[in-house]
């Protein structure tokens, strides 16, 4: 299968297959992509944007699945549960659990502030959120707090947190570039490490739990070997801009890093050698990235609102080049609703009708993919 999923800033989400015409897009206001999460079997992809909207998509058919999530505050992260039935979102006003199919709100976690991030344990039985200078555990089934907060220094902001696969440890990353490893049962720090010169953007464990990868605003990612109460960093994996995401493939053989420099890089986890380079400079700064469960695909999302699927081995797009050029022309050619209202004085209804007419004309005159 050859496919590409796109969410342009003007508010179009469309999944393409190179051997057929694109499916009709979902009309939606655009925003920076803050969350990409594959379903456990790799057939679906959750896309969340900072415009407080998220949608699950079928990679095979290109159609949206279930109801769209519409929140009141901007999302800062989003992830599917282990069985794919729940969506966990962090936002400027807290963290919430949603029914994946209906879009109904299942539970709101009782945070006093907005959440920087939220993630599940491996079995999705627990949740860890980050807010201000602390991380907090929650029981997924009830929304109850579990234990006291995992607290960093007063001047720090805890930006990211992740469970080890066995659930016994949590890694937290901070705005001062430090990483803490916590014993979950004892609620105490086992390891403090500080080898980054910029804020931590993400932390993620390997599937066996013996390694951790961190992404930093200093333009590097580090792979940490975890043993005997120590964290030993690797040679830095370098970008020319902030590294905003880093994760292991499920088999732990490769590491994916994504950066504001417009590239996502796939590295050999053992040697640190570059395996594939994904160049998305034309689409803007990459703000989110994820491996598919089988490790064959990489999904990237940008601040300009585009999401692409790439071959993880070659770094090549999974879309016919002609369609990519055509899509870009469509994006630039159809003015978004907000722009029509603000600049031309159109009503919202008139603006939506105008946008729909423009999109339909472009679809009707599109060349067949080669």
C-alpha positions as CSV (number, residue, x, y, z in Angstrom):
1,X,0.0,0.0,0.0
2,X,1.2,3.5,-0.8
3,X,-0.4,6.3,1.1
4,X,-0.1,9.7,2.6
5,X,-2.2,11.6,5.1
6,X,-2.3,15.3,5.0
7,X,-3.9,18.1,7.2
8,X,-3.1,21.4,5.6
9,X,-3.4,24.6,7.6
10,X,-6.5,25.6,5.7
11,X,-8.3,22.8,7.5
12,X,-8.3,19.9,5.1
13,X,-7.6,16.3,6.2
14,X,-7.2,13.8,3.3
15,X,-5.6,10.4,3.0
16,X,-4.3,9.5,-0.4
17,X,-3.4,6.2,-2.1
18,X,-1.0,6.6,-5.0
19,X,-3.0,4.2,-7.3
20,X,-6.3,6.0,-6.9
21,X,-7.8,9.5,-6.5
22,X,-7.9,11.0,-3.0
23,X,-10.9,10.6,-0.8
24,X,-12.9,13.6,0.1
25,X,-11.3,15.6,2.9
26,X,-12.8,16.4,6.2
27,X,-13.3,20.2,6.4
28,X,-11.8,21.4,9.6
29,X,-10.1,24.6,10.8
30,X,-6.3,24.0,10.8
31,X,-3.8,24.1,13.5
32,X,-0.3,23.0,14.6
33,X,-0.2,19.2,14.9
34,X,0.6,18.3,18.6
35,X,-0.3,14.6,18.6
36,X,0.1,11.6,16.3
37,X,-0.8,8.1,17.6
38,X,-1.2,4.9,15.6
39,X,-3.7,2.3,16.6
40,X,-2.2,-1.0,18.0
41,X,-2.6,-2.8,14.7
42,X,-1.3,0.2,12.7
43,X,-4.4,0.6,10.5
44,X,-5.5,3.9,12.1
45,X,-3.9,7.2,13.0
46,X,-5.1,9.7,15.5
47,X,-4.3,13.3,14.6
48,X,-4.6,16.1,17.2
49,X,-4.0,19.8,16.6
50,X,-3.7,22.7,18.9
51,X,-7.0,24.1,17.7
52,X,-8.6,21.7,20.2
53,X,-9.7,19.1,17.6
54,X,-8.7,15.6,17.0
55,X,-9.8,12.9,14.6
56,X,-9.0,9.2,14.0
57,X,-8.4,8.1,10.4
58,X,-8.3,4.9,8.5
59,X,-4.9,4.5,6.8
60,X,-6.3,2.0,4.3
61,X,-9.5,3.8,3.2
62,X,-8.6,7.4,3.9
63,X,-11.9,8.0,5.8
64,X,-12.4,9.5,9.2
65,X,-13.4,7.0,11.8
66,X,-15.9,7.9,14.6
67,X,-16.7,11.3,15.8
68,X,-14.3,14.2,15.8
69,X,-13.1,15.4,19.3
70,X,-13.9,19.0,19.9
71,X,-12.6,20.5,23.1
72,X,-12.7,24.0,24.6
73,X,-9.0,24.5,25.1
74,X,-6.0,23.9,22.9
75,X,-4.6,20.4,22.9
76,X,-0.9,20.0,23.9
77,X,-0.8,16.2,23.4
78,X,-3.0,13.3,22.5
79,X,-2.5,9.5,22.5
80,X,-4.6,6.3,22.0
81,X,-4.9,3.7,24.8
82,X,-3.3,0.3,24.4
83,X,-6.5,-1.2,23.1
84,X,-7.3,1.8,21.0
85,X,-10.7,2.5,22.6
86,X,-9.8,5.7,24.5
87,X,-8.1,8.9,23.6
88,X,-6.1,10.8,26.3
89,X,-5.6,14.5,25.7
90,X,-3.7,17.1,27.5
91,X,-4.7,20.7,27.0
92,X,-4.4,24.2,28.4
93,X,-7.2,23.5,30.8
94,X,-6.3,20.0,32.0
95,X,-6.4,16.4,30.8
96,X,-9.3,14.3,29.6
97,X,-10.3,10.8,28.5
98,X,-12.6,10.4,25.4
99,X,-14.4,7.6,23.8
100,X,-12.6,7.0,20.5
101,X,-15.8,6.0,18.5
102,X,-18.4,8.5,19.8
103,X,-16.1,11.4,20.8
104,X,-17.9,11.5,24.1
105,X,-16.1,12.8,27.2
106,X,-15.4,9.8,29.5
107,X,-13.6,11.5,32.3
108,X,-11.8,14.7,33.3
109,X,-8.8,14.5,35.5
110,X,-8.8,17.0,38.4
111,X,-5.8,19.1,37.6
112,X,-5.7,22.6,39.0
113,X,-3.9,23.9,35.9
114,X,-3.3,23.1,32.3
115,X,-1.3,20.0,31.3
116,X,1.9,20.0,29.4
117,X,1.5,16.4,28.5
118,X,-0.3,13.2,29.3
119,X,0.5,9.5,28.6
120,X,-0.6,6.0,29.5
121,X,1.3,3.2,31.1
122,X,1.9,0.2,28.8
123,X,-1.4,-1.5,29.8
124,X,-3.2,1.9,30.0
125,X,-4.2,1.2,33.6
126,X,-2.4,4.4,34.8
127,X,-1.9,7.9,33.4
128,X,0.9,10.3,34.1
129,X,0.3,14.1,33.5
130,X,2.8,16.9,33.7
131,X,1.9,20.4,34.8
132,X,4.1,23.2,36.2
133,X,6.9,21.7,38.2
134,X,5.4,18.2,38.8
135,X,4.1,15.0,37.4
136,X,1.0,13.2,38.7
137,X,-0.2,9.7,38.4
138,X,-3.9,8.8,37.9
139,X,-5.9,5.6,37.8
140,X,-7.5,5.4,34.3
141,X,-10.6,3.5,35.4
142,X,-11.6,6.0,38.1
143,X,-9.7,9.2,37.4
144,X,-8.4,9.2,41.0
145,X,-4.9,10.4,41.9
146,X,-2.3,7.8,42.7
147,X,0.2,9.0,45.3
148,X,1.8,12.3,45.8
149,X,3.1,14.5,42.9
150,X,6.5,13.7,41.5
151,X,8.0,17.1,42.0
152,X,11.0,18.9,40.4
153,X,12.5,22.2,41.6
154,X,10.3,25.2,42.0
155,X,11.7,27.1,39.0
156,X,11.4,24.1,36.7
157,X,8.5,23.1,34.3
158,X,8.1,19.4,33.8
159,X,7.5,19.1,30.1
160,X,7.3,15.4,29.4
161,X,6.8,12.1,31.2
162,X,6.8,8.4,30.2
163,X,6.2,5.1,31.9
164,X,8.7,2.3,31.6
165,X,7.2,-0.8,30.0
166,X,6.9,-2.7,33.3
167,X,5.3,0.3,35.0
168,X,7.9,0.3,37.8
169,X,9.6,3.6,36.7
170,X,8.6,6.9,35.3
171,X,11.0,9.3,33.4
172,X,10.3,13.0,33.6
173,X,12.0,15.7,31.6
174,X,12.3,19.4,32.6
175,X,12.7,22.8,31.2
176,X,16.2,23.0,32.7
177,X,17.4,20.1,30.6
178,X,17.3,17.5,33.4
179,X,15.8,14.1,33.4
180,X,14.6,12.3,36.5
181,X,13.9,8.5,36.9
182,X,11.3,7.8,39.5
183,X,10.5,4.6,41.4
184,X,6.7,4.5,41.0
185,X,5.9,2.5,44.2
186,X,8.2,4.5,46.4
187,X,7.6,7.8,44.7
188,X,11.2,8.7,44.9
189,X,13.9,9.7,42.5
190,X,16.4,6.9,41.6
191,X,18.4,8.8,39.0
192,X,19.0,12.5,38.1
193,X,20.8,13.2,34.8
194,X,21.6,16.5,33.3
195,X,23.5,16.3,29.9
196,X,21.2,18.6,27.8
197,X,21.8,22.3,27.4
198,X,18.1,23.1,26.6
199,X,14.6,22.1,27.7
200,X,13.5,18.5,27.4
201,X,10.8,18.2,24.8
202,X,10.1,14.5,25.1
203,X,11.2,11.3,26.8
204,X,10.5,7.7,25.8
205,X,11.5,4.3,26.9
206,X,12.6,1.4,24.7
207,X,10.1,-1.5,24.6
208,X,12.3,-3.6,26.9
209,X,12.9,-0.7,29.3
210,X,16.7,-0.8,29.2
211,X,17.1,2.4,27.3
212,X,15.6,5.9,27.3
213,X,15.7,8.5,24.5
214,X,15.3,12.2,25.2
215,X,14.7,15.1,22.8
216,X,15.9,18.6,23.6
217,X,15.6,22.2,22.5
218,X,19.4,22.2,22.4
219,X,19.2,20.4,19.0
220,X,20.1,16.9,20.2
221,X,18.6,13.7,21.2
222,X,20.3,11.3,23.6
223,X,19.9,7.6,24.1
224,X,20.5,6.6,27.7
225,X,21.5,3.2,28.9
226,X,19.8,2.5,32.2
227,X,21.4,0.1,34.6
228,X,22.6,-0.2,38.2
229,X,20.9,3.0,39.2
230,X,22.7,5.1,36.5
231,X,21.8,6.7,33.2
232,X,24.7,6.7,30.7
233,X,24.1,9.0,27.7
234,X,25.2,8.1,24.1
235,X,26.9,10.4,21.6
236,X,24.3,13.1,20.7
237,X,22.0,12.6,17.7
238,X,22.1,16.0,16.2
239,X,19.7,18.3,14.3
240,X,20.2,21.9,13.3
241,X,17.1,23.0,15.2
242,X,15.2,22.0,18.4
243,X,14.4,18.3,18.6
244,X,10.8,18.1,19.5
245,X,10.2,14.3,19.5
246,X,12.1,11.1,19.9
247,X,11.0,7.5,20.1
248,X,12.2,3.9,19.6
249,X,10.8,1.5,17.1
250,X,8.9,-1.3,18.7
251,X,11.8,-3.7,18.1
252,X,14.2,-1.2,19.7
253,X,16.5,-1.3,16.6
254,X,15.9,2.2,15.5
255,X,15.3,5.7,17.0
256,X,13.2,8.4,15.4
257,X,13.9,12.0,16.0
258,X,12.0,15.0,14.7
259,X,13.0,18.7,14.6
260,X,12.0,22.2,14.0
261,X,14.7,22.1,11.2
262,X,12.1,20.4,9.1
263,X,13.6,16.9,9.2
264,X,12.9,13.7,10.9
265,X,15.8,11.3,11.1
266,X,15.9,7.5,11.7
267,X,19.0,6.2,13.5
268,X,20.4,2.9,14.3
269,X,19.8,2.6,18.1
270,X,23.0,0.6,18.7
271,X,25.5,2.4,16.6
272,X,24.0,5.9,16.4
273,X,24.4,5.8,12.6
274,X,21.9,7.6,10.4
275,X,19.6,5.2,8.6
276,X,17.1,7.5,6.8
277,X,16.5,11.2,6.4
278,X,13.0,12.5,6.0
279,X,13.1,16.1,4.6
280,X,9.9,18.0,5.1
281,X,11.3,21.5,5.0
282,X,8.7,22.7,2.5
283,X,5.9,21.8,4.9
284,X,7.3,23.8,7.8
285,X,8.7,23.0,11.2
286,X,7.9,19.4,12.4
287,X,6.0,19.5,15.6
288,X,5.1,15.8,16.1
289,X,6.3,12.4,14.8
290,X,5.6,8.7,15.4
291,X,6.7,5.2,14.2
292,X,3.9,2.9,13.1
293,X,3.7,-0.3,15.2
294,X,5.5,-2.4,12.6
295,X,8.2,0.2,12.1
296,X,7.6,0.5,8.4
297,X,6.1,4.0,8.4
298,X,6.9,7.3,10.0
299,X,4.2,9.9,10.5
300,X,5.2,13.6,10.8
301,X,3.1,16.6,11.7
302,X,4.1,20.2,11.3
303,X,3.3,23.6,12.8
304,X,1.6,24.5,9.5
305,X,-0.8,21.6,10.0
306,X,0.4,19.0,7.5
307,X,0.7,15.3,8.3
308,X,2.7,13.0,6.1
309,X,3.5,9.3,6.0
310,X,7.0,8.2,5.0
311,X,8.9,5.0,4.4
312,X,11.0,4.5,7.5
313,X,13.7,2.6,5.6
314,X,14.2,5.0,2.7
315,X,12.8,8.3,4.0
316,X,10.7,8.6,0.8
317,X,7.1,9.9,0.9
318,X,4.3,7.4,0.5
319,X,2.6,9.6,-2.0
320,X,2.9,10.1,-5.7
321,X,4.9,13.3,-6.4
322,X,2.3,14.7,-8.8
323,X,-0.4,14.5,-6.1
324,X,1.9,16.2,-3.6
325,X,2.4,19.2,-6.0
326,X,-1.3,19.3,-6.7
327,X,-2.2,19.2,-3.0
328,X,0.1,22.2,-2.3
329,X,-1.5,24.1,-5.1
330,X,-4.9,23.3,-3.6
331,X,-3.8,24.5,-0.2
332,X,-2.5,27.8,-1.5
333,X,-5.4,28.2,-3.9
334,X,-8.3,27.9,-1.5
335,X,-8.6,30.6,1.2
336,X,-9.6,29.4,4.7
337,X,-12.9,30.4,6.3
338,X,-11.3,32.7,8.9
339,X,-9.4,34.6,6.2
340,X,-12.6,35.1,4.1
341,X,-14.5,36.4,7.1
342,X,-11.7,38.7,8.4
343,X,-10.4,40.1,5.1
344,X,-13.5,40.0,2.9
345,X,-16.3,40.6,5.4
346,X,-18.1,37.4,4.4
347,X,-20.4,35.7,6.9
348,X,-19.2,32.4,8.2
349,X,-21.8,30.6,6.0
350,X,-20.7,32.5,2.9
351,X,-17.1,31.8,3.7
352,X,-17.7,28.0,4.1
353,X,-19.7,27.9,0.9
354,X,-16.9,29.7,-0.9
355,X,-14.3,27.4,0.4
356,X,-16.3,24.3,-0.5
357,X,-16.8,25.6,-4.1
358,X,-13.1,26.2,-4.5
359,X,-12.2,22.8,-3.2
360,X,-14.7,21.1,-5.4
361,X,-13.4,22.9,-8.5
362,X,-9.9,21.8,-7.7
363,X,-10.9,18.2,-7.1
364,X,-12.9,18.2,-10.4
365,X,-10.0,19.4,-12.4
366,X,-7.3,17.4,-10.8
367,X,-5.1,15.3,-13.0
368,X,-5.1,11.5,-12.5
369,X,-2.1,10.3,-10.4
370,X,0.6,8.6,-12.5
